mmCIF file of C-alpha atoms in Angstrom:
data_model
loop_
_atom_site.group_PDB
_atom_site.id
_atom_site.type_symbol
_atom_site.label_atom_id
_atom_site.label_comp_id
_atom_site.label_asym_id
_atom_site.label_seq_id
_atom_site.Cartn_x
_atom_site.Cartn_y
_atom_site.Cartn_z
ATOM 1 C CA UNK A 961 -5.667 187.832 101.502
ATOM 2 C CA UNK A 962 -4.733 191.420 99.783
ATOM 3 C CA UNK A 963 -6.865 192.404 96.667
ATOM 4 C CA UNK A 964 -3.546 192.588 95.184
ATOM 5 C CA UNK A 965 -3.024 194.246 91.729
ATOM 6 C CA UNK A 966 -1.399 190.920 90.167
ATOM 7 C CA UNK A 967 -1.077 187.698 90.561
ATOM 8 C CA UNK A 968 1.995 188.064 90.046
ATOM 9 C CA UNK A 969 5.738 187.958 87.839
ATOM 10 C CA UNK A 970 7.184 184.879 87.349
ATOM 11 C CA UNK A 971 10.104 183.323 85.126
ATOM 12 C CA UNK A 972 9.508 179.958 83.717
ATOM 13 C CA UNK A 973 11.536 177.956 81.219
ATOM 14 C CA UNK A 974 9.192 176.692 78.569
ATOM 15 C CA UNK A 975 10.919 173.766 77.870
ATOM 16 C CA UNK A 976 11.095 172.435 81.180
ATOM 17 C CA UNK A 977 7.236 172.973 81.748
ATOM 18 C CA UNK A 978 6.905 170.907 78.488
ATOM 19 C CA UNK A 979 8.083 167.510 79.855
ATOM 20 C CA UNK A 980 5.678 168.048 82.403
ATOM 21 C CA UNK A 981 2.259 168.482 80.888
ATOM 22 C CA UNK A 982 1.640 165.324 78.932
ATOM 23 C CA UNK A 983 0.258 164.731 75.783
ATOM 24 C CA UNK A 984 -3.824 165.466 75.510
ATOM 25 C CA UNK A 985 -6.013 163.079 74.053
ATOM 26 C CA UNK A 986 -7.027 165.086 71.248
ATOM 27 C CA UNK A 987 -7.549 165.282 67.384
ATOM 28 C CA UNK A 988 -5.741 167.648 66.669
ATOM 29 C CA UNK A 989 -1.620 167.502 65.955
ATOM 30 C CA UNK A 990 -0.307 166.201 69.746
ATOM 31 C CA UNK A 991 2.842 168.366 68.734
ATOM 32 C CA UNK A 992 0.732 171.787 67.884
ATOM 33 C CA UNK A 993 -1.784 170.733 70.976
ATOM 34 C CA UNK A 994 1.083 170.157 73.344
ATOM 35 C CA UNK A 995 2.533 173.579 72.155
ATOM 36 C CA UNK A 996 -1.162 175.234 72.979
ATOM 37 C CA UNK A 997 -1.690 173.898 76.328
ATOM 38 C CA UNK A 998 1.364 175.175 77.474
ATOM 39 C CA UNK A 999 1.455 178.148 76.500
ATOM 40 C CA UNK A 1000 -1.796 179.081 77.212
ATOM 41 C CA UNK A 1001 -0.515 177.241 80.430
ATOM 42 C CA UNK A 1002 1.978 180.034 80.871
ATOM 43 C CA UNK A 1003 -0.604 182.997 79.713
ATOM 44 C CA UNK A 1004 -3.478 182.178 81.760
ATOM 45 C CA UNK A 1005 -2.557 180.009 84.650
ATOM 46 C CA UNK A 1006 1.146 180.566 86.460
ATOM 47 C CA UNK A 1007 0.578 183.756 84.845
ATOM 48 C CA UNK A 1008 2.851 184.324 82.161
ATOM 49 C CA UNK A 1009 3.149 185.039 78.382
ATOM 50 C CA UNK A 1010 5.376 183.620 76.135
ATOM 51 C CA UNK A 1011 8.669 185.610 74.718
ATOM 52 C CA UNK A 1012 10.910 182.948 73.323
ATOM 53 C CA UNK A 1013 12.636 180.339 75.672
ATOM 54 C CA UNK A 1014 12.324 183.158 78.443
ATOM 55 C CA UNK A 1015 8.702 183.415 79.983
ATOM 56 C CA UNK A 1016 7.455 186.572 81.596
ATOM 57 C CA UNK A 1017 4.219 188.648 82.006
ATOM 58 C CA UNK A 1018 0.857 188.503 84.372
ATOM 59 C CA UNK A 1019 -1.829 186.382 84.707
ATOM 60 C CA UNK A 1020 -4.742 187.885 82.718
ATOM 61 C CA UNK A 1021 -8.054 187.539 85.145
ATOM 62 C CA UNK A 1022 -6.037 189.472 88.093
ATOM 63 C CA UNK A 1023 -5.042 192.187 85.479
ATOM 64 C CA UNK A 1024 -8.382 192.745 84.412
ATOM 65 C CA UNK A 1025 -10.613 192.532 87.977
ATOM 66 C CA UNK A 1026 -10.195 193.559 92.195
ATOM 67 C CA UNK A 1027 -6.073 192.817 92.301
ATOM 68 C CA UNK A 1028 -5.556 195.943 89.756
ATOM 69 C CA UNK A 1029 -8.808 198.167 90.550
ATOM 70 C CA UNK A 1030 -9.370 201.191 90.622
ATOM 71 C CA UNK A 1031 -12.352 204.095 90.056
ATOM 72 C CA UNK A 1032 -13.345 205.221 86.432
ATOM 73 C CA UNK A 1033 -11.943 208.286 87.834
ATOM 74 C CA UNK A 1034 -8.563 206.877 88.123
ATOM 75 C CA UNK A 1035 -8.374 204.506 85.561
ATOM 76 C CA UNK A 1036 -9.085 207.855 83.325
ATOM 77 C CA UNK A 1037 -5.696 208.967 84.774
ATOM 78 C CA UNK A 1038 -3.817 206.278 83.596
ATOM 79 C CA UNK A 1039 -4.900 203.795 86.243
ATOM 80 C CA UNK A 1040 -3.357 205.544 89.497
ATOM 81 C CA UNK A 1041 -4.210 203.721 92.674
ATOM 82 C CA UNK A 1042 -1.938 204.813 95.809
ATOM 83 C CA UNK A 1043 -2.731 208.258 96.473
ATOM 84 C CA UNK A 1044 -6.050 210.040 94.910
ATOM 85 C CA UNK A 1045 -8.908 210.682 96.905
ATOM 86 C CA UNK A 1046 -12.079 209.337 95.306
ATOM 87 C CA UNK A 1047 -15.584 207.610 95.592
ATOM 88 C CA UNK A 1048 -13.633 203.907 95.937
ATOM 89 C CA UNK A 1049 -10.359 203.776 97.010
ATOM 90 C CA UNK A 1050 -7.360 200.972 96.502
ATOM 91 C CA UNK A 1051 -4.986 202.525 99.059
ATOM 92 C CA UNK A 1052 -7.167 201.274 102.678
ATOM 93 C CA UNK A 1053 -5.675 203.876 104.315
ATOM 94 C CA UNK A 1054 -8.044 206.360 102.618
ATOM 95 C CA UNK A 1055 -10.679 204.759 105.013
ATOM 96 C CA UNK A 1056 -9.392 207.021 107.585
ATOM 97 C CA UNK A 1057 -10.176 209.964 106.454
ATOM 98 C CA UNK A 1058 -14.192 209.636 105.368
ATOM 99 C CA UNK A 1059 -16.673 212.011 106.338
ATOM 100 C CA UNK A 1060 -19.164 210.447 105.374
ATOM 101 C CA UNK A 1061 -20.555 207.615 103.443
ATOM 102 C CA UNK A 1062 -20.052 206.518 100.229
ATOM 103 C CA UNK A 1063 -20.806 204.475 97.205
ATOM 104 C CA UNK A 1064 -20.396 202.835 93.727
ATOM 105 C CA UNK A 1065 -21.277 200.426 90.827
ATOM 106 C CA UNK A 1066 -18.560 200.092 87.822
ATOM 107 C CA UNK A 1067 -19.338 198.242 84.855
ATOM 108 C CA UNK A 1068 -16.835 197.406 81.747
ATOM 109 C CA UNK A 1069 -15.953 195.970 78.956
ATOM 110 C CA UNK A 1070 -12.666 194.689 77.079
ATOM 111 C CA UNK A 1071 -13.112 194.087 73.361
ATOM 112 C CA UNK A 1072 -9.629 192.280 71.844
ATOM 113 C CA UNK A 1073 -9.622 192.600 67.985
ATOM 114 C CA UNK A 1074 -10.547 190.560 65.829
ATOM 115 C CA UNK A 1075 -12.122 187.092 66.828
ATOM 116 C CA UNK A 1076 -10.397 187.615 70.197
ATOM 117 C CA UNK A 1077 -12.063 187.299 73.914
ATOM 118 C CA UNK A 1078 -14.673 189.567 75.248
ATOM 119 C CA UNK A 1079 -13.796 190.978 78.592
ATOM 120 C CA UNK A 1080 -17.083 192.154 81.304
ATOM 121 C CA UNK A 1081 -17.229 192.716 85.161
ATOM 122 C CA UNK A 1082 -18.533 194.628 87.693
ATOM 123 C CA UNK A 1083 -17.456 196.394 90.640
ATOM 124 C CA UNK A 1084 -19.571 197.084 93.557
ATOM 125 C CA UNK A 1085 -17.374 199.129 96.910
ATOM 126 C CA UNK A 1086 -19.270 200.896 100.141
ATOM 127 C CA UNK A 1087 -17.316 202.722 102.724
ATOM 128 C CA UNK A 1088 -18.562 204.030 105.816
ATOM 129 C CA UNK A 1089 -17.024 205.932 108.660
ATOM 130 C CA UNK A 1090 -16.847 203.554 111.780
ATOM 131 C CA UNK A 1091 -15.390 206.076 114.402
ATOM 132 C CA UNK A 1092 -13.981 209.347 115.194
ATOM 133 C CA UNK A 1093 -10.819 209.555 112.087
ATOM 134 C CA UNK A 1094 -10.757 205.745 111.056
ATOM 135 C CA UNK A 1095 -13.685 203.260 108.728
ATOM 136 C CA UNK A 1096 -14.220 201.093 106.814
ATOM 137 C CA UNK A 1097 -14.539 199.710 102.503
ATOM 138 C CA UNK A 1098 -16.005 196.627 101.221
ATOM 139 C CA UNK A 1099 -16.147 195.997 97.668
ATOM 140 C CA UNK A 1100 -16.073 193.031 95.417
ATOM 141 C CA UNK A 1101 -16.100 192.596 91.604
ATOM 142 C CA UNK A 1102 -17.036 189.565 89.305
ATOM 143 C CA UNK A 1103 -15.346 188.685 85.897
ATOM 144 C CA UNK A 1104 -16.572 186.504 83.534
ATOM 145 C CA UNK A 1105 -15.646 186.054 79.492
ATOM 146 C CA UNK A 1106 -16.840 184.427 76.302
ATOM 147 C CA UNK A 1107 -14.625 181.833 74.321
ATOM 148 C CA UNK A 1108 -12.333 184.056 72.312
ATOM 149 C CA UNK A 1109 -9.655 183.172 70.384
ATOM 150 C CA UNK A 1110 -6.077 183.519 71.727
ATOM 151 C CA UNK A 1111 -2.615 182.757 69.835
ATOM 152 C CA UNK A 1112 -0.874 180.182 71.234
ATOM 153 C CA UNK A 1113 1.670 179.895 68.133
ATOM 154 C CA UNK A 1114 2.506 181.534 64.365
ATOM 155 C CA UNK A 1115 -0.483 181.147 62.781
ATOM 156 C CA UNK A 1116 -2.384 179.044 65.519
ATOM 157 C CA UNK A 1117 -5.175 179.889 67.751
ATOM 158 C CA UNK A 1118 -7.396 178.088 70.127
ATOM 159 C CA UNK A 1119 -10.446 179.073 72.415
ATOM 160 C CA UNK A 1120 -9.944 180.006 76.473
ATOM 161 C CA UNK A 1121 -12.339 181.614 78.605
ATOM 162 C CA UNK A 1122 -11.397 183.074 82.085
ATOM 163 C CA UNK A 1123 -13.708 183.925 85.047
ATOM 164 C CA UNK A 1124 -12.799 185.834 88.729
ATOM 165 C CA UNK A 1125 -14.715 186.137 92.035
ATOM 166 C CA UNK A 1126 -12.899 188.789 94.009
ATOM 167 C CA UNK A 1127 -14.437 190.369 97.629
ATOM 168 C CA UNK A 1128 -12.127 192.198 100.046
ATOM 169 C CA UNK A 1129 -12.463 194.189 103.293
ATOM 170 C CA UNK A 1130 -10.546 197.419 104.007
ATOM 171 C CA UNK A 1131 -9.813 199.276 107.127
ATOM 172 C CA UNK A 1132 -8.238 203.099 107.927
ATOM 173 C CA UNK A 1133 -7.311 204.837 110.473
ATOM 174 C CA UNK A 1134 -6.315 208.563 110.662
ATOM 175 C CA UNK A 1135 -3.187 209.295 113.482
ATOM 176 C CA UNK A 1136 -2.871 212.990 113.116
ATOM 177 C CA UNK A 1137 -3.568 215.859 110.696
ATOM 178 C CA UNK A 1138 -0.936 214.687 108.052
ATOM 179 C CA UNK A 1139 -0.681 210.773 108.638
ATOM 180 C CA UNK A 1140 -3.116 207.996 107.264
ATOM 181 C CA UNK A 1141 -2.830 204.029 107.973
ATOM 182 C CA UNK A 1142 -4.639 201.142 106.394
ATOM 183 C CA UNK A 1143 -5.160 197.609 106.020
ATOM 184 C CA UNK A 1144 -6.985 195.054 103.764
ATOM 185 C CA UNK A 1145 -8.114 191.436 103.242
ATOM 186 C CA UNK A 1146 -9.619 189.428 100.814
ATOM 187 C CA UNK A 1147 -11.012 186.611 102.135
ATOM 188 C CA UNK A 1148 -12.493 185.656 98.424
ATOM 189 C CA UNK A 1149 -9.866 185.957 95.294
ATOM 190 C CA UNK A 1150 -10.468 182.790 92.833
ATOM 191 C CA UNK A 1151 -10.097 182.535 88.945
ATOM 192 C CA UNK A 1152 -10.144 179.999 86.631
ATOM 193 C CA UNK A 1153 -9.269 179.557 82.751
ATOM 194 C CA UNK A 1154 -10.328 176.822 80.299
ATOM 195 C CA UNK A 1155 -8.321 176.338 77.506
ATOM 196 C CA UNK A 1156 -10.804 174.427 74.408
ATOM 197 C CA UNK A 1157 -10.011 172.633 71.451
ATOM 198 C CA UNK A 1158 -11.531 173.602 68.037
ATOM 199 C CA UNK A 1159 -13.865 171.388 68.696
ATOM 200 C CA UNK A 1160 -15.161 172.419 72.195
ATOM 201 C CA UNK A 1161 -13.241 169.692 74.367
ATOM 202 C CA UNK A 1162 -11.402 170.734 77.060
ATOM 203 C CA UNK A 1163 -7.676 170.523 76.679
ATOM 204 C CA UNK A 1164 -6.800 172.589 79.923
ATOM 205 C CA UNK A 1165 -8.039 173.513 83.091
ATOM 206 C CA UNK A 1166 -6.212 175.901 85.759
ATOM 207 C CA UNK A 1167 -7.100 177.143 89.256
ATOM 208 C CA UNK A 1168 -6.120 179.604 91.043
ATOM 209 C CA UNK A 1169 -6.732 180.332 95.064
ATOM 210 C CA UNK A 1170 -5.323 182.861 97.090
ATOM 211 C CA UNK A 1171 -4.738 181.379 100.276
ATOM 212 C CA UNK A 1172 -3.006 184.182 102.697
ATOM 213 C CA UNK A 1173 -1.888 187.317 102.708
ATOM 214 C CA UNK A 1174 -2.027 191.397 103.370
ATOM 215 C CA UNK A 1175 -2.251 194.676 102.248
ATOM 216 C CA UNK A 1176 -0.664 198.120 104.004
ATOM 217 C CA UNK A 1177 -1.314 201.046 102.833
ATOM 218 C CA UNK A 1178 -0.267 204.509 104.552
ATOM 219 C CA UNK A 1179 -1.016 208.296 103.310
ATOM 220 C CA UNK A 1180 0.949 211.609 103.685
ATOM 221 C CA UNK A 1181 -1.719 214.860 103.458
ATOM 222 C CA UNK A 1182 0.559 217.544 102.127
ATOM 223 C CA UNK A 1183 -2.273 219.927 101.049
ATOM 224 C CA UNK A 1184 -5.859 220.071 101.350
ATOM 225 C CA UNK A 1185 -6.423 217.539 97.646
ATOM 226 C CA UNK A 1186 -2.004 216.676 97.921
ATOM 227 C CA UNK A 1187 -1.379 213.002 99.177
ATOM 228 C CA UNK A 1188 1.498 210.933 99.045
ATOM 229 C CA UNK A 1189 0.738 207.407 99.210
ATOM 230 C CA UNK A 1190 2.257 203.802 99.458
ATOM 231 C CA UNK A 1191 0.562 200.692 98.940
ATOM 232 C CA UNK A 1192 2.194 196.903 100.468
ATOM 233 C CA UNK A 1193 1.100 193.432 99.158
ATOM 234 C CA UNK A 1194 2.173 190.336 100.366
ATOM 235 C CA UNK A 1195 0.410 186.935 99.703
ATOM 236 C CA UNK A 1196 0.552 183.057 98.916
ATOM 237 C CA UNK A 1197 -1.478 181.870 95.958
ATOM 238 C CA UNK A 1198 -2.511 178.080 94.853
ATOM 239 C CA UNK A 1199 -2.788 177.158 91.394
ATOM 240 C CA UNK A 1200 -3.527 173.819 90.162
ATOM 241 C CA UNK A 1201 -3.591 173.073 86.701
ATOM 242 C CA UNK A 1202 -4.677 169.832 84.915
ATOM 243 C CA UNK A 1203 -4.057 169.369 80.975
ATOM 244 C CA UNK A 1204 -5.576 166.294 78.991
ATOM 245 C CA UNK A 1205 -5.238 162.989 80.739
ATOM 246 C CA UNK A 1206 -1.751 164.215 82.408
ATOM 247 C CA UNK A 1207 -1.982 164.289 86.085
ATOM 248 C CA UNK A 1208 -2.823 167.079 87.903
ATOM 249 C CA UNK A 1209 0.160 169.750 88.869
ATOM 250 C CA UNK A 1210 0.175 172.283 92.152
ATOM 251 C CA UNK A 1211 2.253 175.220 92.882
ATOM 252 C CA UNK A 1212 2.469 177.955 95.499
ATOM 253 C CA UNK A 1213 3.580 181.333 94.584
ATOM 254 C CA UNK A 1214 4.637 184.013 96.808
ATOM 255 C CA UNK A 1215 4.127 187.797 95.798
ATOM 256 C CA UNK A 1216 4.902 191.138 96.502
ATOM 257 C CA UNK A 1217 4.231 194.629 95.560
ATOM 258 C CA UNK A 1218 5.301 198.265 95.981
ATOM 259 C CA UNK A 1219 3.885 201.071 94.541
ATOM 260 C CA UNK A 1220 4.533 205.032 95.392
ATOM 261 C CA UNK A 1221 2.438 207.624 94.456
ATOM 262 C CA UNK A 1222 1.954 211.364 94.457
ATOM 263 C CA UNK A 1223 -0.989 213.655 93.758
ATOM 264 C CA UNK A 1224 -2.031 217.195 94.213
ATOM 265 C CA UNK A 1225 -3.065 220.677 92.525
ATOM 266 C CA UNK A 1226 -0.618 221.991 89.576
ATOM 267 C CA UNK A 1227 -3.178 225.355 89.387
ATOM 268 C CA UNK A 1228 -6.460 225.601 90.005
ATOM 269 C CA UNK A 1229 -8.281 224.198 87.545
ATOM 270 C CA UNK A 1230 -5.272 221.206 86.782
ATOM 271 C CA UNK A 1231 -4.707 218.049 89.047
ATOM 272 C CA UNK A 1232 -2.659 215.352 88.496
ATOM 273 C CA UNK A 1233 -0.904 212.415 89.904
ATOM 274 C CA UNK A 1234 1.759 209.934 89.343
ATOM 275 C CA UNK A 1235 2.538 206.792 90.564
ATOM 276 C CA UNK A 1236 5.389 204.134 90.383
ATOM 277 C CA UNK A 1237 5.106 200.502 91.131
ATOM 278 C CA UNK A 1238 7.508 197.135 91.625
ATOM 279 C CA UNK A 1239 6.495 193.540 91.617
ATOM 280 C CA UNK A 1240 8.118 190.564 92.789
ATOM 281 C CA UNK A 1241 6.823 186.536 92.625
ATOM 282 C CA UNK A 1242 8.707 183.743 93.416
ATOM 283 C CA UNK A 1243 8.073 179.694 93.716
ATOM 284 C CA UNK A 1244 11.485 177.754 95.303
ATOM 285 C CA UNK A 1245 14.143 179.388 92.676
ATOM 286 C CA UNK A 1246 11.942 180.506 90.291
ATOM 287 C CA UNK A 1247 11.561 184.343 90.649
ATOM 288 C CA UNK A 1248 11.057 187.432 88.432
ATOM 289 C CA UNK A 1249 10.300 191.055 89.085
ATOM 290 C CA UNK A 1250 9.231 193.953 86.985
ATOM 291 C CA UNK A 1251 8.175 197.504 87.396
ATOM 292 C CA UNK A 1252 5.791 199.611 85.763
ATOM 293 C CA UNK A 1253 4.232 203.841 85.946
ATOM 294 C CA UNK A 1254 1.260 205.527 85.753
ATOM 295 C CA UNK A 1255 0.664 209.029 85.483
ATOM 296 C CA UNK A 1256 -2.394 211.241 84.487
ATOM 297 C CA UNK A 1257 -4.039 214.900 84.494
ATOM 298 C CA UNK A 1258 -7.180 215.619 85.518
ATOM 299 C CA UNK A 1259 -8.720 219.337 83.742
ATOM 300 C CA UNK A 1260 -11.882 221.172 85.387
ATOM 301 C CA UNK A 1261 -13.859 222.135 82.738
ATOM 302 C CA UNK A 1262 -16.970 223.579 83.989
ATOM 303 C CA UNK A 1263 -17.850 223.354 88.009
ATOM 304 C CA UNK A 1264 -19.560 219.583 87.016
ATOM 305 C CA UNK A 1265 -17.127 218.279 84.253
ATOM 306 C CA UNK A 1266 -14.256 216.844 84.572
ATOM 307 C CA UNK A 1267 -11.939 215.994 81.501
ATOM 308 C CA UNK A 1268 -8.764 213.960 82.211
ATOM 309 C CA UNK A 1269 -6.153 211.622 80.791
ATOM 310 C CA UNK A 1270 -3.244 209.280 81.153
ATOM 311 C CA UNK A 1271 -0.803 206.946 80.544
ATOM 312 C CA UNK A 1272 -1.584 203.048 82.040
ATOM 313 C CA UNK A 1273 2.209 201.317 81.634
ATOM 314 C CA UNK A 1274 2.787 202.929 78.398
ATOM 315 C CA UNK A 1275 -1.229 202.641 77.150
ATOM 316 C CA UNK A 1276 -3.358 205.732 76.696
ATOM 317 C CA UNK A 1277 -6.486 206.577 78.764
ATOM 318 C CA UNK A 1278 -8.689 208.971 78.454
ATOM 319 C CA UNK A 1279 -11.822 209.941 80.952
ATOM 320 C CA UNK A 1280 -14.850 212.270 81.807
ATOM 321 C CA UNK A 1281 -16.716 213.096 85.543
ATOM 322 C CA UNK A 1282 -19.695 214.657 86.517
ATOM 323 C CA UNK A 1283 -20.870 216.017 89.270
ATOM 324 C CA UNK A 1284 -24.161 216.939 90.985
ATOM 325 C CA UNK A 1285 -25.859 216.414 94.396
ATOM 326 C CA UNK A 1286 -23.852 214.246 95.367
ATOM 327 C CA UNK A 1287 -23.901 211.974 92.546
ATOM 328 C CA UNK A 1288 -20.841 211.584 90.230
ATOM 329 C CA UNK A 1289 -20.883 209.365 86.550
ATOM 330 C CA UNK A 1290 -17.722 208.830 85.217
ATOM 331 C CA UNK A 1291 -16.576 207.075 81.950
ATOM 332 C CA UNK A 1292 -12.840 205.937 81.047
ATOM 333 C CA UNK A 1293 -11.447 204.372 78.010
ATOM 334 C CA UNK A 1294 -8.525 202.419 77.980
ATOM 335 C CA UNK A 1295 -6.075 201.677 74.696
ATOM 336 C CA UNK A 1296 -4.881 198.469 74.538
ATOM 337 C CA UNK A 1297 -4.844 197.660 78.337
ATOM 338 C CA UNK A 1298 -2.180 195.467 79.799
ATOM 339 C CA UNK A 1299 -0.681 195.149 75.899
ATOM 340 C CA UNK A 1300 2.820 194.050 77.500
ATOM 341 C CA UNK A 1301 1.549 191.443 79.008
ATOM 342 C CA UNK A 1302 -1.338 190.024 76.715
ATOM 343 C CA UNK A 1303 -0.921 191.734 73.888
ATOM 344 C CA UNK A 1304 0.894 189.059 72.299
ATOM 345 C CA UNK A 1305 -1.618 186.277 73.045
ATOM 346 C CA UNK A 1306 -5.324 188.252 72.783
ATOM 347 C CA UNK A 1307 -4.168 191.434 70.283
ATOM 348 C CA UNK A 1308 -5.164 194.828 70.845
ATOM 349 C CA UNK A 1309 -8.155 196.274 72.714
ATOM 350 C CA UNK A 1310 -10.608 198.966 73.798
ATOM 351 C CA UNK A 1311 -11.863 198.813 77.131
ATOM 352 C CA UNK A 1312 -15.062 200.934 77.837
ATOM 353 C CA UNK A 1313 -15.713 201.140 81.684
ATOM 354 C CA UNK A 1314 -19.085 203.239 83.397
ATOM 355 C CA UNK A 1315 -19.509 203.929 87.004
ATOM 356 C CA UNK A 1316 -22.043 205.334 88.938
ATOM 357 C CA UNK A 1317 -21.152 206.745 92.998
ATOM 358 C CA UNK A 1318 -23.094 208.514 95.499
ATOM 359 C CA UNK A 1319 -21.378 210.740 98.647
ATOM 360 C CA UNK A 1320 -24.091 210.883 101.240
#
């Protein structure tokens, strides 16, 4: 299985999902509780978010952990992942062309306003060459989160928490002086939500297992820092989700994913890249698909510091690198990451994210 940047897009019809769930055991209003275990249902677990009859949107724990990844560095840039050369690398095919090893720990934080959820994880990647042109990356990253509040109607709010384990092997080859190939698996990729009452009972419980799947990555050097890259995803997923005393229901989701990039020098103290992506999910005749770009600058300001920034899917980014011995520290900061999708449901946000790498 692919660390895959979503889980990903699919189109539900909220009423039909409603004769389905049952009717928790709760004190609250069965009505308003029926309303909030569904769509939370639709948020966090199949992943969707609500927008009227119509239901479309991501499931929150990939968008946050190893499915969307990328460095500090490129999440800086507006969260470009197909084509930059860096400490970590998305794109496997970027394996093929180490010379040497390499390193990194990335720490962050999502803080949704008001009384909303608190976002942290960690990302820890290695890569080593393994052979003349071609290596290898392993990295994994761990998500956890407190009980936040999330809007699940006008005026109504309940507690969810979300969690991820995520661990994936990649592998690169280099075939001649211009072309890179990759490949990647993730033999771990599990999340989980709980959806609470107001008073701490658990009204909903989804999991999610990736079961199968790829990713294919391949890399065009046009310059010495110029790549042109293209990422492939293609997996089955699990999900189970259980609400009240209603049995338990199962589906199987299919996904896809394209994405396109392009990076390189504009002068020399100016590098940027830009990247375009498409996403596809289906289950039987349910199926949706959306698209989405990134695109960022990256400005030497001194031989050590970098200054950059970027657009995520319409959110602003901003970052920082240095450089010495070796070592590199970078710091990003993300405006309201993933709004489109969550925004509706958690509210705005800051995300703060550190990382530490070593070359050696």
């Amino acid at each position: 299985m692919v660390p895959k940047r979503t889980a990903g897009l699919l189109r539900l019809d909220s009423t039909r999902h409603c004769r389905h769930v049952g009717r928790p055991r709760t004190r609250t209003s069965s009505r308003h509780l029926m309303l909030s275990v569904v769509s939370l249902w639709l948020i966090w677990a199949l992943p969707v978010a609500a927008q009227g009859p119509g239901v479309e949107s991501y499931g929150v724990p990939h968008l946050f952990s190893l499915p969307t990844a990328t460095t500090a560095r490129q999440f800086g840039m507006g969260g470009v992942s197909t084509c930059v050369r860096d400490v970590g690398f998305p794109n496997p095919a970027f394996a093929g062309d180490l010379d040497g090893q390499q390193g990194g720990l990335r720490g962050w934080r999502t803080d949704f306003d008001g009384d909303g959820m608190q976002l942290t994880a960690w990302q820890a990647w290695y890569a080593t060459p393994i052979g003349e042109g071609e290596g290898i990356q392993v990295l994994g990253v761990e998500l956890d989160s407190d009980r936040g509040a999330v809007a699940v109607g006008p005026g109504q709010a309940l507690p969810g928490a979300i969690s991820e384990t995520d661990a994936a092997v990649h592998y690169g080859r280099r075939l001649s002086d211009r072309w890179l190939v990759g490949g990647g698996v993730a033999p771990v990729l599990h999340s989980s939500f709980n959806l609470f009452t107001p008073d701490g009972i658990v009204a909903a419980h989804a999991d999610s297992t990736a079961t199968f799947g790829f990713r294919l990555g391949a890399l065009y050097q046009w310059a010495p820092e110029g790549y042109a890259g293209f990422v492939f995803d293609r997996y089955n997923e699990d999900v189970s989700f259980r609400a009240g005393a209603a049995p338990p229901m199962d589906f199987d989701f299919t996904s896809t994913e394209w994405a396109l990039g392009i990076s390189g020098r504009v002068s020399e103290r100016v590098f940027a890249a830009a990247e375009w992506m498409a996403l596809e999910s289906e289950d039987g005749d349910v199926r949706s698909k959306t698209d989405g770009l990134h695109f960022g600058v990256e400005v030497t300001a001194t031989d050590a510091l970098d200054l950059r920034a970027g657009l995520n899917d319409g959110s602003l980014s901003l970052g920082a690198g240095y450089a010495i011995d070796g070592w590199v520290v970078n710091y990003a900061w993300i405006d309201d990451w993933n709004d489109d999708a969550v925004g509706a449901a958690l509210g705005g946000s800051d995300t703060h994210q550190l990382e530490i790498g070593r070359y050696w």
